[in-house]
Coordinates of C-alpha atoms in Angstrom, one line a residue:
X113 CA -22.3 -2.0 -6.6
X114 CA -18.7 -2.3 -6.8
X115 CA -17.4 -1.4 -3.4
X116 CA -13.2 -0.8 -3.1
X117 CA -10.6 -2.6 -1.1
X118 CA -7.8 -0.4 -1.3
X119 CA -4.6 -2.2 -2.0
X120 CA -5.9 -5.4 -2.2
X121 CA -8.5 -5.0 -4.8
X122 CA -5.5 -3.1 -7.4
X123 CA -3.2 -6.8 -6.6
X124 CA -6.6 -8.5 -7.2
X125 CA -7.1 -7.6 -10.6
X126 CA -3.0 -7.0 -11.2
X127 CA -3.1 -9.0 -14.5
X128 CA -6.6 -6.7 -15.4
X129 CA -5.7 -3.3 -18.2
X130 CA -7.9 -1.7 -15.3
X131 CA -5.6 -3.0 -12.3
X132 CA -2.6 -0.8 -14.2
X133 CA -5.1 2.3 -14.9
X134 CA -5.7 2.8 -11.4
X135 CA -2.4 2.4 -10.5
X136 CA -1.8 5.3 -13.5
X137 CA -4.4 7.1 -11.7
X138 CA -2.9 6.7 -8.2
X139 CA 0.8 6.8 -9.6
X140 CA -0.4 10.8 -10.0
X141 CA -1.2 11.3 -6.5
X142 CA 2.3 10.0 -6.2
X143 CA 1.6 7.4 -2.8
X144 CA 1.2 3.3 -2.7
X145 CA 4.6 2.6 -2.3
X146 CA 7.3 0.7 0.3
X147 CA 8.5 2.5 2.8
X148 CA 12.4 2.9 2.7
X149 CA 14.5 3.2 5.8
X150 CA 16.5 6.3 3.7
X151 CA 15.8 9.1 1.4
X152 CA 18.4 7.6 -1.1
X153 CA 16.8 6.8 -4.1
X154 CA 15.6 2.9 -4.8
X155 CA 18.4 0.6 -6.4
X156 CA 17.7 0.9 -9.9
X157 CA 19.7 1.7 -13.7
X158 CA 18.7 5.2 -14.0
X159 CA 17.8 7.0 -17.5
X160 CA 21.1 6.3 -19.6
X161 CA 21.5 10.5 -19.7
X162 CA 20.7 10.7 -16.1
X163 CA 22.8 10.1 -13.3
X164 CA 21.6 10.7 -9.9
X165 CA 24.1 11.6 -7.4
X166 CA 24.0 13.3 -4.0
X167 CA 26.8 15.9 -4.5
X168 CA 28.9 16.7 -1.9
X169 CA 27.8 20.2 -0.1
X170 CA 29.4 23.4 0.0
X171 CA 26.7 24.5 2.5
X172 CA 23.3 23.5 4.5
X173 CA 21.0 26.1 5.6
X174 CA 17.2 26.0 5.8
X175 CA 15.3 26.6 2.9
X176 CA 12.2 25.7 0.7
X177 CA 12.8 24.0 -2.9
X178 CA 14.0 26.6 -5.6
X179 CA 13.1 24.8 -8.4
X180 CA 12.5 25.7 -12.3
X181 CA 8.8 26.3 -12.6
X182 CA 6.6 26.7 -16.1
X183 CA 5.1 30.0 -16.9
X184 CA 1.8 28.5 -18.7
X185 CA -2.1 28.6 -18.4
X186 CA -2.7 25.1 -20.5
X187 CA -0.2 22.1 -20.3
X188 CA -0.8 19.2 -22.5
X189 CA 1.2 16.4 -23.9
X190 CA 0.4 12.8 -24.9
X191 CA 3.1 10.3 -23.5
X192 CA 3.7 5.9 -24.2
X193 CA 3.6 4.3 -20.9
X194 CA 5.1 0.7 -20.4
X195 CA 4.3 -0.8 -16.9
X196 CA 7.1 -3.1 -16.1
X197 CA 6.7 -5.4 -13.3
X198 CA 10.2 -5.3 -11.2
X199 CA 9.7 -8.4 -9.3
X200 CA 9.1 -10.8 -12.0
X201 CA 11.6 -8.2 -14.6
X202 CA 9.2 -8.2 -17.2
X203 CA 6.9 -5.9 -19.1
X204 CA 3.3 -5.8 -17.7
X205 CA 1.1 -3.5 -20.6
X206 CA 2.0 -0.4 -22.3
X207 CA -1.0 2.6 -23.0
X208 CA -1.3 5.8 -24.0
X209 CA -2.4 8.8 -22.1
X210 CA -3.4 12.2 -22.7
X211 CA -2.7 14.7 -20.2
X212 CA -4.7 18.2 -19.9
X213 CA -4.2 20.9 -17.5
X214 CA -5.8 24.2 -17.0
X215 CA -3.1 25.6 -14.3
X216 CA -4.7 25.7 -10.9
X217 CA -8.4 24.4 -12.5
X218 CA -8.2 21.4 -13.6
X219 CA -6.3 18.3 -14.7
X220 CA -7.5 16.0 -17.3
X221 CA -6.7 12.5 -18.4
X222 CA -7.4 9.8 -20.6
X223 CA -5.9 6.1 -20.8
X224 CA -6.3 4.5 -24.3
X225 CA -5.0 1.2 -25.7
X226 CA -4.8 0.4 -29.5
X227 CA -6.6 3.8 -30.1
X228 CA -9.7 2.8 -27.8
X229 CA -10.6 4.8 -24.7
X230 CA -10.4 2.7 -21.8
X231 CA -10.9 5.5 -18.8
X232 CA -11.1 8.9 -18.2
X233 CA -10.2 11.2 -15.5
X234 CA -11.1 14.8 -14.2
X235 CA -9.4 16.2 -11.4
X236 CA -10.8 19.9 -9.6
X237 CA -9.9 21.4 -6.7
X238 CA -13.1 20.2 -4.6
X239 CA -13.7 17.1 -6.9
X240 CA -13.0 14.0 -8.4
X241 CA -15.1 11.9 -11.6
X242 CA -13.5 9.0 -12.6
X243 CA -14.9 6.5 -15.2
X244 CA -14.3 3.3 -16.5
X245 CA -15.7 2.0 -19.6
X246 CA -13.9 -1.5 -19.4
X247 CA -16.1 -2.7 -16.6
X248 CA -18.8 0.2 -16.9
X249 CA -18.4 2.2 -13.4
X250 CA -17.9 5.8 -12.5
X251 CA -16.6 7.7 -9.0
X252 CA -18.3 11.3 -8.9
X253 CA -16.9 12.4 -5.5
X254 CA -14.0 13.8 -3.4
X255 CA -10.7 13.3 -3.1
X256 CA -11.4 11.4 -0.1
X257 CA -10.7 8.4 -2.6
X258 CA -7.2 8.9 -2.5
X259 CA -6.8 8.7 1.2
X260 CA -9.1 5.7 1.4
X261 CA -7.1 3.8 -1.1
X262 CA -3.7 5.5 -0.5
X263 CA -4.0 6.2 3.5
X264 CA -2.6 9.5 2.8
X265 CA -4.4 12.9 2.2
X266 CA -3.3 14.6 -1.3
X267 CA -5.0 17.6 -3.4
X268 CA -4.8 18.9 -6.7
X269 CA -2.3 21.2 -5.9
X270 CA 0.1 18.4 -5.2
X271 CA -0.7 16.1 -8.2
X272 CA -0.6 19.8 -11.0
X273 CA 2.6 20.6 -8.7
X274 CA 4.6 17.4 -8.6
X275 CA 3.6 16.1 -12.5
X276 CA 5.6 19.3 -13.7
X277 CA 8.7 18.7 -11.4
X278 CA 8.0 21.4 -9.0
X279 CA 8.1 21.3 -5.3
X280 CA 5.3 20.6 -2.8
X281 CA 2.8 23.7 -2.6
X282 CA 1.7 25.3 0.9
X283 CA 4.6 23.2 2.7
X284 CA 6.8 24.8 5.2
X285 CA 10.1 25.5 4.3
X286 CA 12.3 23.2 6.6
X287 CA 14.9 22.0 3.9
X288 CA 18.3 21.6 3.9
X289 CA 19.9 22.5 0.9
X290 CA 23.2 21.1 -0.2
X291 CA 24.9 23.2 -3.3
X292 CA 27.5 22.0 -5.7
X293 CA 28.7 22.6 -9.1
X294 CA 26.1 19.7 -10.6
X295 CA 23.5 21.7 -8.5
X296 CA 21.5 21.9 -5.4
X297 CA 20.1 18.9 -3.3
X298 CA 17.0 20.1 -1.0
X299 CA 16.1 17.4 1.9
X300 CA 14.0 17.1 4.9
X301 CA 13.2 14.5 7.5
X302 CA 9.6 15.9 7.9
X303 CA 8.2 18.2 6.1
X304 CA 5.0 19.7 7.3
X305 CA 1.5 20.9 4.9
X306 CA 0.2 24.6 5.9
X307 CA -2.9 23.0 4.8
X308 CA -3.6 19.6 6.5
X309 CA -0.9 18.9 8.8
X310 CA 0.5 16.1 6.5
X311 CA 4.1 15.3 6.8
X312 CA 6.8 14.0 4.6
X313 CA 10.2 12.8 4.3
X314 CA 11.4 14.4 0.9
X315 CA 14.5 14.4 -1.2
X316 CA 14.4 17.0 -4.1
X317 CA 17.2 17.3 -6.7
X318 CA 17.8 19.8 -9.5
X319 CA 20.4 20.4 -12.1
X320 CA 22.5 23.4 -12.6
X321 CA 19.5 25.3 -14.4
X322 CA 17.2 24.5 -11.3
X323 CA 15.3 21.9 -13.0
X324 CA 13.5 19.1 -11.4
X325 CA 15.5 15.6 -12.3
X326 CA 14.8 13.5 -8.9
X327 CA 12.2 13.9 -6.3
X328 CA 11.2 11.4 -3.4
X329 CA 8.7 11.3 -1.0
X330 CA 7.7 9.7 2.1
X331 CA 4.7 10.2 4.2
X332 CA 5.8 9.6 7.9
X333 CA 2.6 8.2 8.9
X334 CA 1.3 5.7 6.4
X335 CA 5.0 4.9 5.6
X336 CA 4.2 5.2 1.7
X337 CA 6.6 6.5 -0.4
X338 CA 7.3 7.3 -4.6
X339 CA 11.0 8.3 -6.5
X340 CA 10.6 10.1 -9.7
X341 CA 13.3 10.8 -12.1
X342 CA 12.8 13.7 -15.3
X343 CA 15.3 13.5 -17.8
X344 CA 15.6 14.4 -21.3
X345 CA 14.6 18.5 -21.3
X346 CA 13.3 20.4 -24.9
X347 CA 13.0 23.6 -25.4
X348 CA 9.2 24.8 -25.2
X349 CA 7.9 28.1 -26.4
X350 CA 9.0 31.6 -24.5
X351 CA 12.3 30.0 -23.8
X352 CA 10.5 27.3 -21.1
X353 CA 11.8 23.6 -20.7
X354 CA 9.7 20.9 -20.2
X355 CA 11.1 16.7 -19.7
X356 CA 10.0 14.1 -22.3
X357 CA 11.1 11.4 -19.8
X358 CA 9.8 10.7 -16.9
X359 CA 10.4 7.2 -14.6
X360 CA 8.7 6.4 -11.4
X361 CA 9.4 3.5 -9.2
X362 CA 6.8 2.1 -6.8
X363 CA 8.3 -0.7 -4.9
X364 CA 5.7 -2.1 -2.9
X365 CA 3.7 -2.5 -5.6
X366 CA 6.9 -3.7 -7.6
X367 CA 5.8 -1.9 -10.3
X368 CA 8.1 0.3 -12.6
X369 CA 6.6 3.4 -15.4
X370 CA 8.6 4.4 -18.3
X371 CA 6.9 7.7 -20.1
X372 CA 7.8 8.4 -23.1
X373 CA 6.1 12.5 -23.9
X374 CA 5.6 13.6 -27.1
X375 CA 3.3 16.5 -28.8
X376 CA 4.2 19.1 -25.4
X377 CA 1.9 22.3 -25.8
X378 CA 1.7 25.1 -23.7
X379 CA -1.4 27.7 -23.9
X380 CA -3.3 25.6 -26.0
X381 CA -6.8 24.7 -24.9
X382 CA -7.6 21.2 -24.4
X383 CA -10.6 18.8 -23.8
X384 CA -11.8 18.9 -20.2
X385 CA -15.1 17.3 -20.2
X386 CA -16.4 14.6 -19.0
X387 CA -19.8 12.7 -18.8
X388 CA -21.3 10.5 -16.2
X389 CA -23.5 7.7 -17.5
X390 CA -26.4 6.4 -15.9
X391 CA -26.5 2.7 -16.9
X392 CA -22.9 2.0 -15.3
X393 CA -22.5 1.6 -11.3
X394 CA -21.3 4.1 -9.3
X395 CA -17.9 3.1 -7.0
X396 CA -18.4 3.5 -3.3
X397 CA -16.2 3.9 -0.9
X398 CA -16.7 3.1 3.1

């Protein structure tokens, strides 16, 4: 049976289409990074239409994220992924994904190249299936996989929460917000979960409409940190915005995702399904 090693079984198989899928898969528990001795974001060209400044403050008081949230029951949208490798400064593989979610139910995802399914994902709120056609295994479990792999704990709120730009849910509110005229930076040394105890280092910026456009995250303990930027807003239906760019920089892993969103639906029903088969080996974790 094919038994994990964390870290060092995703830099085994690096070169592997299945090495970047997991790291797709982890890159939405948002974890596996560098630590960074400051919130500021990593040194990077940002999204030509995106600048990311911290503005100077009119004002600092203590406060959870305000932050533009979607009124919707079904998300989906279909995005281009290329995996660049920032080390070497090179592309690494580009896929396609398809990205389902029933709000607060579940979140589902496929990974395709050239039109051919090459894993498949469904996320609950008690549960995690996971499997892999390329080299026939499956994980029908808990999320438990994520902190084994990640050394962090993370739950579907989170993932739903932070793929749609909004703020960490059933987290205390010990921000400090900054205002200007460009908009409002929220930031916090640690950062504590209502739920688990968990604790973070965040920085949280949004534009002048309250939208989402940089987030970074640090958990204290394992070190492990992501930066996300969102850029390039449409308008959705009932007057809603939703990004069609989104960038995510994992240094440790020296890996850098472009995602390209296209076909964004709101309220629409989408696939959700997904079947276990018996002849492939089952993942196990120790």
């Amino acid at each position: 049976m094919k038994k994990w090693r964390g870290y060092n079984y995703l830099g085994g198989l690096f070169s592997s289409f299945q090495a970047h899928l997991l790291v797709f898969v982890v890159l939405y528990s948002l974890w596996a990074c560098k630590p960074h001795n400051t919130i500021s974001p990593p040194n990077y060209s940002p999204i030509d239409s995106l600048s990311i400044k911290t503005p100077q403050s009119t004002a600092s008081i203590l406060s959870a994220p305000q932050v533009y949230t979607l009124n919707y029951l079904w998300y989906s949208t279909r995005m281009a992924i290329t995996v660049k490798n920032t080390a070497q400064e090179q592309d690494v593989i580009s896929v396609n994904a398809f990205y389902v979610n029933k709000k607060d139910s579940i979140i589902f995802i496929t990974i395709s190249k050239m039109g051919i399914e090459g894993a498949r994902l469904v996320l609950e709120k008690d549960s995690v299936k996971y499997i892999n056609h390329l080299n026939q295994t499956y994980y029908w479990g808990t999320y438990r996989i994520f902190e084994y792999i990640l050394g962090c704990k993370i739950d579907f709120s989170m993932i739903e929460s932070l793929f749609l730009g909004q703020d960490l849910p059933f987290f205390d509110s010990s921000c400090h917000k900054d205002s200007s005229s460009q908009g409002i930076t929220y930031s916090a040394d640690s950062r504590t979960s209502l739920n688990n105890k968990q604790v973070f280092e965040q920085k949280l910026q949004t534009d002048s409409l309250s939208r989402t456009i940089y987030h970074y995250l640090k958990d204290v303990h394992s070190l492990n940190s992501i930066a996300i930027w969102f850029d390039d807003f449409i308008s959705l239906p009932d007057g809603q915005y939703g990004y069609q760019r989104l960038k995510i920089e994992i240094s440790n892993m020296h890996l850098q995702l472009q995602c390209q969103l296209k076909s964004t639906k709101l309220n629409v029903p989408g696939p959700t399904s997904i079947k276990k088969i018996e002849k492939y080996k089952p993942i196990e974790i120790q």
